[in-house]
Coordinates of C-alpha atoms in Angstrom, one line a residue:
X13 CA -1.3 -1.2 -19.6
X14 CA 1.4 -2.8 -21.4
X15 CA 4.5 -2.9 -19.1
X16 CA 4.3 -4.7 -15.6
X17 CA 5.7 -3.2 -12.8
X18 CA 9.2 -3.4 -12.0
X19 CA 9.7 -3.9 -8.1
X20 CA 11.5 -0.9 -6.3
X21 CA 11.7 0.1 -3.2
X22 CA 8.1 0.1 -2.4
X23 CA 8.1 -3.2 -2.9
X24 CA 11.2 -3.4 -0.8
X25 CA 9.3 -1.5 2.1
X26 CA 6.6 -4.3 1.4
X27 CA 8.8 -7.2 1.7
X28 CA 10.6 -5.8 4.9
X29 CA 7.1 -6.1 6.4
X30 CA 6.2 -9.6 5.8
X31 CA 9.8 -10.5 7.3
X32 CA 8.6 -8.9 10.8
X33 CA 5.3 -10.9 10.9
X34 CA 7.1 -13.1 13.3
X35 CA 7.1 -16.4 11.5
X36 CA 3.1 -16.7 11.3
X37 CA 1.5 -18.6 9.2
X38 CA -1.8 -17.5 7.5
X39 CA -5.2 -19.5 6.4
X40 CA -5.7 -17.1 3.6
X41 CA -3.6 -14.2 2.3
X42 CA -5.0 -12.2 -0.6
X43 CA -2.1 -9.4 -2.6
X44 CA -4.1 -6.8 -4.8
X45 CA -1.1 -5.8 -7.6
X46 CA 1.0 -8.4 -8.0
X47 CA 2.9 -7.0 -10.5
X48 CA 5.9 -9.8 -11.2
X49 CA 5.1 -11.4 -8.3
X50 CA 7.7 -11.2 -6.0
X51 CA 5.2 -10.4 -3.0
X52 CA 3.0 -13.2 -3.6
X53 CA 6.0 -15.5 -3.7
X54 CA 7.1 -14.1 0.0
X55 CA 3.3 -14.2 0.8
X56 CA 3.3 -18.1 -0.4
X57 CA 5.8 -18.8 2.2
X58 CA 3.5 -18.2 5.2
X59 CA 0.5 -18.6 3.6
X60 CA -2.2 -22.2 3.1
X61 CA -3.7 -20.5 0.6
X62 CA -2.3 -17.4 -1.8
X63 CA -4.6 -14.9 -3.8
X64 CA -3.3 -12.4 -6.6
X65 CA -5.0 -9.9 -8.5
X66 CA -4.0 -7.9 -11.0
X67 CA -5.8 -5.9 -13.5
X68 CA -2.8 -6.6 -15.8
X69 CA -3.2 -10.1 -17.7
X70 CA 0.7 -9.8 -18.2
X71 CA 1.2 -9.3 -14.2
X72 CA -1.0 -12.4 -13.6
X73 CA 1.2 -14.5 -16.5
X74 CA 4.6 -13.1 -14.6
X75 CA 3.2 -14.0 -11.3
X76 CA 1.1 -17.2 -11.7
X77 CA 4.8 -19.1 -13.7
X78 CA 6.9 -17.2 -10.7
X79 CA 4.5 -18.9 -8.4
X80 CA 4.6 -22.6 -10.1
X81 CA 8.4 -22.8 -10.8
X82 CA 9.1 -22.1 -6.9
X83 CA 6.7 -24.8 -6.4
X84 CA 3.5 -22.8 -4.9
X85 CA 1.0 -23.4 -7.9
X86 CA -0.8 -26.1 -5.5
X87 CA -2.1 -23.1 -3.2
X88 CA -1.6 -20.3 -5.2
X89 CA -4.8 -18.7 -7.6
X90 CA -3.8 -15.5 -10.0
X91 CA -6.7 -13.7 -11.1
X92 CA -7.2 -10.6 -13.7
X93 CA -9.4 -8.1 -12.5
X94 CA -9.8 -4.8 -11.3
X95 CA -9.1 -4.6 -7.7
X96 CA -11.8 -7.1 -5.6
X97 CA -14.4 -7.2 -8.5
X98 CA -13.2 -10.9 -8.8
X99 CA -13.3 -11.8 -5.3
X100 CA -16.4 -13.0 -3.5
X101 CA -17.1 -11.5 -1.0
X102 CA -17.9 -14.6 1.4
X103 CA -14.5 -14.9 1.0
X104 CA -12.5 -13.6 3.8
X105 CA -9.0 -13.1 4.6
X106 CA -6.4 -13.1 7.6
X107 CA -3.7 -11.2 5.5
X108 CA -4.3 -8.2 2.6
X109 CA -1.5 -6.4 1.3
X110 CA -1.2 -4.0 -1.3
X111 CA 1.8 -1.7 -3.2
X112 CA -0.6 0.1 -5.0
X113 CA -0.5 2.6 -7.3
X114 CA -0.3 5.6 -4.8
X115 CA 0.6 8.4 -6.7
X116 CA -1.9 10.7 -8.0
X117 CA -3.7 10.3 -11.5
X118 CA -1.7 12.2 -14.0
X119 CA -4.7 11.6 -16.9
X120 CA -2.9 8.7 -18.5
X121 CA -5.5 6.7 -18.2
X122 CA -3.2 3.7 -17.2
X123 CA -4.5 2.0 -14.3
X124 CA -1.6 -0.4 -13.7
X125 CA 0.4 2.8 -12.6
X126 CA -2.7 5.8 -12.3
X127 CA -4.7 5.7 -8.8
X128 CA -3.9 8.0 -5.6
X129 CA -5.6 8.8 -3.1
X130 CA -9.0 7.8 -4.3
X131 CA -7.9 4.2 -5.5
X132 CA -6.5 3.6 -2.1
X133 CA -10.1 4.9 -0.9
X134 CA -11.5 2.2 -3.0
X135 CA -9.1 -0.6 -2.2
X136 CA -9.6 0.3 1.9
X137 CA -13.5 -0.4 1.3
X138 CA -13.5 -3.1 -0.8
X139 CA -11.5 -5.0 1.3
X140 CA -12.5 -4.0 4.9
X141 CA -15.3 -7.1 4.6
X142 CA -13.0 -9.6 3.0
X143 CA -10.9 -9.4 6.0
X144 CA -11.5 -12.2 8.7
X145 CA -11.4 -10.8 11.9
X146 CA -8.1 -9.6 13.3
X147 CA -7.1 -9.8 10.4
X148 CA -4.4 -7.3 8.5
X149 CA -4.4 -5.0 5.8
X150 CA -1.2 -3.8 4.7
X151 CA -0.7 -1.0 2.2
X152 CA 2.2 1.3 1.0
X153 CA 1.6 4.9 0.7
X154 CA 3.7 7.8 -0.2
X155 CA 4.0 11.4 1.3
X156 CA 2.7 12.5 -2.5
X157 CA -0.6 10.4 -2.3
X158 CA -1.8 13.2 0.2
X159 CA -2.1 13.7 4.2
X160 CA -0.9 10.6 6.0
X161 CA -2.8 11.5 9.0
X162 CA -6.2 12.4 7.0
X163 CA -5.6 8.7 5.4
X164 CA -4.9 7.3 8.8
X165 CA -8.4 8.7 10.2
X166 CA -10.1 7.2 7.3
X167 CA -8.9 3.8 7.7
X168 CA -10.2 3.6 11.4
X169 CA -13.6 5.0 10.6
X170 CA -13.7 1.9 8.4
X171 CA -13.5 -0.3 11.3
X172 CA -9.9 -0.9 11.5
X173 CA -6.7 0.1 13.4
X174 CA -4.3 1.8 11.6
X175 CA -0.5 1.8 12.6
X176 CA 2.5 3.4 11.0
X177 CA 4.7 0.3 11.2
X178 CA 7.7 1.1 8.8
X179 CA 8.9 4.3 6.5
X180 CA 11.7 5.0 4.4
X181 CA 12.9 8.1 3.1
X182 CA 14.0 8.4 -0.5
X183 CA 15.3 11.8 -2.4
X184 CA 12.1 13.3 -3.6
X185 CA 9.1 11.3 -1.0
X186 CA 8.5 9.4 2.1
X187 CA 7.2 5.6 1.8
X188 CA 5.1 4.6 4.4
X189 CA 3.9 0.9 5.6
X190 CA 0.6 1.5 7.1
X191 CA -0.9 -2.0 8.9
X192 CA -4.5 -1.8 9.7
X193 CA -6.1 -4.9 12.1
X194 CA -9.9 -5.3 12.0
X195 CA -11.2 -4.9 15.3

């Protein structure tokens, strides 16, 4: 758990999204892996209020001075811990997002990067009652964490609608942009 994570083109995909949100402006936006930052910073641009968490206390240092030297430490809070552990949950959101780590455990037992399919599971049901309603959860995926459409199915038995909404293709994988509203 020693390195934070370098943004690529996940974090790319992740960026592209919050472009197309149209100019809203969010209440209460929450990012689970912030790794340096960079997606809280877009998220503090159409955000009140800004939540990070990252089970890194390096990612939180990168991202909490990232977020005071562009000026957002008045509505920003960076918080260690391990997915929404931290989070109460009376505390509800109108915008999640999430790069997590999608790729399948490989027995590292590094959590910043280790997580697949069953972290996603994990993050999709912690956070299902932290959103307000009609609110969003955005996550990036890769054809390697497992079946899109299986993953897809288990979003909306959790209450929300689930909705391809960008992908790019890269040499070796497919990264996919799933955005879930709750219903």
């Amino acid at each position: 758990m020693n390195n934070v994570y370098q943004p690529a083109e996940d974090t790319l995909l992740l960026l592209d999204a919050l472009e197309r949100l149209n100019g809203r402006i969010f209440r209460r936006t929450l990012e689970i892996g912030s790794g340096r930052g960079l997606v809280t910073e877009a998220l503090s641009k159409i955000s009140l209020e800004v939540y990070t968490i990252d089970i890194s206390i390096k990612a939180v240092h990168h991202t909490w001075r990232r977020l005071k030297s562009r000026g957002y430490g008045n509505i920003s809070h960076a918080i260690q811990g391990d997915m929404l552990s931290m989070i109460r949950s009376d505390n509800l959101f109108d915008l999640i997002v999430s790069n997590p780590p999608y790729l399948p455990s490989e027995g590292l037992g590094d959590k910043t990067i280790e997580g697949g399919l069953d972290f996603i599971k994990r993050l999709i049901n912690e956070s299902v009652n932290r959103i307000a309603g009609k609110g969003i959860l955005i996550l990036v995926v890769s054809t390697y964490t497992g079946d899109i459409e299986e993953l897809l199915h288990y979003i909306a038995e959790k209450g929300l609608t689930p909705n391809i909404k960008l992908s790019r293709k890269l040499f070796f994988e497919e990264l996919v942009l799933i955005e879930a509203v709750k219903t």
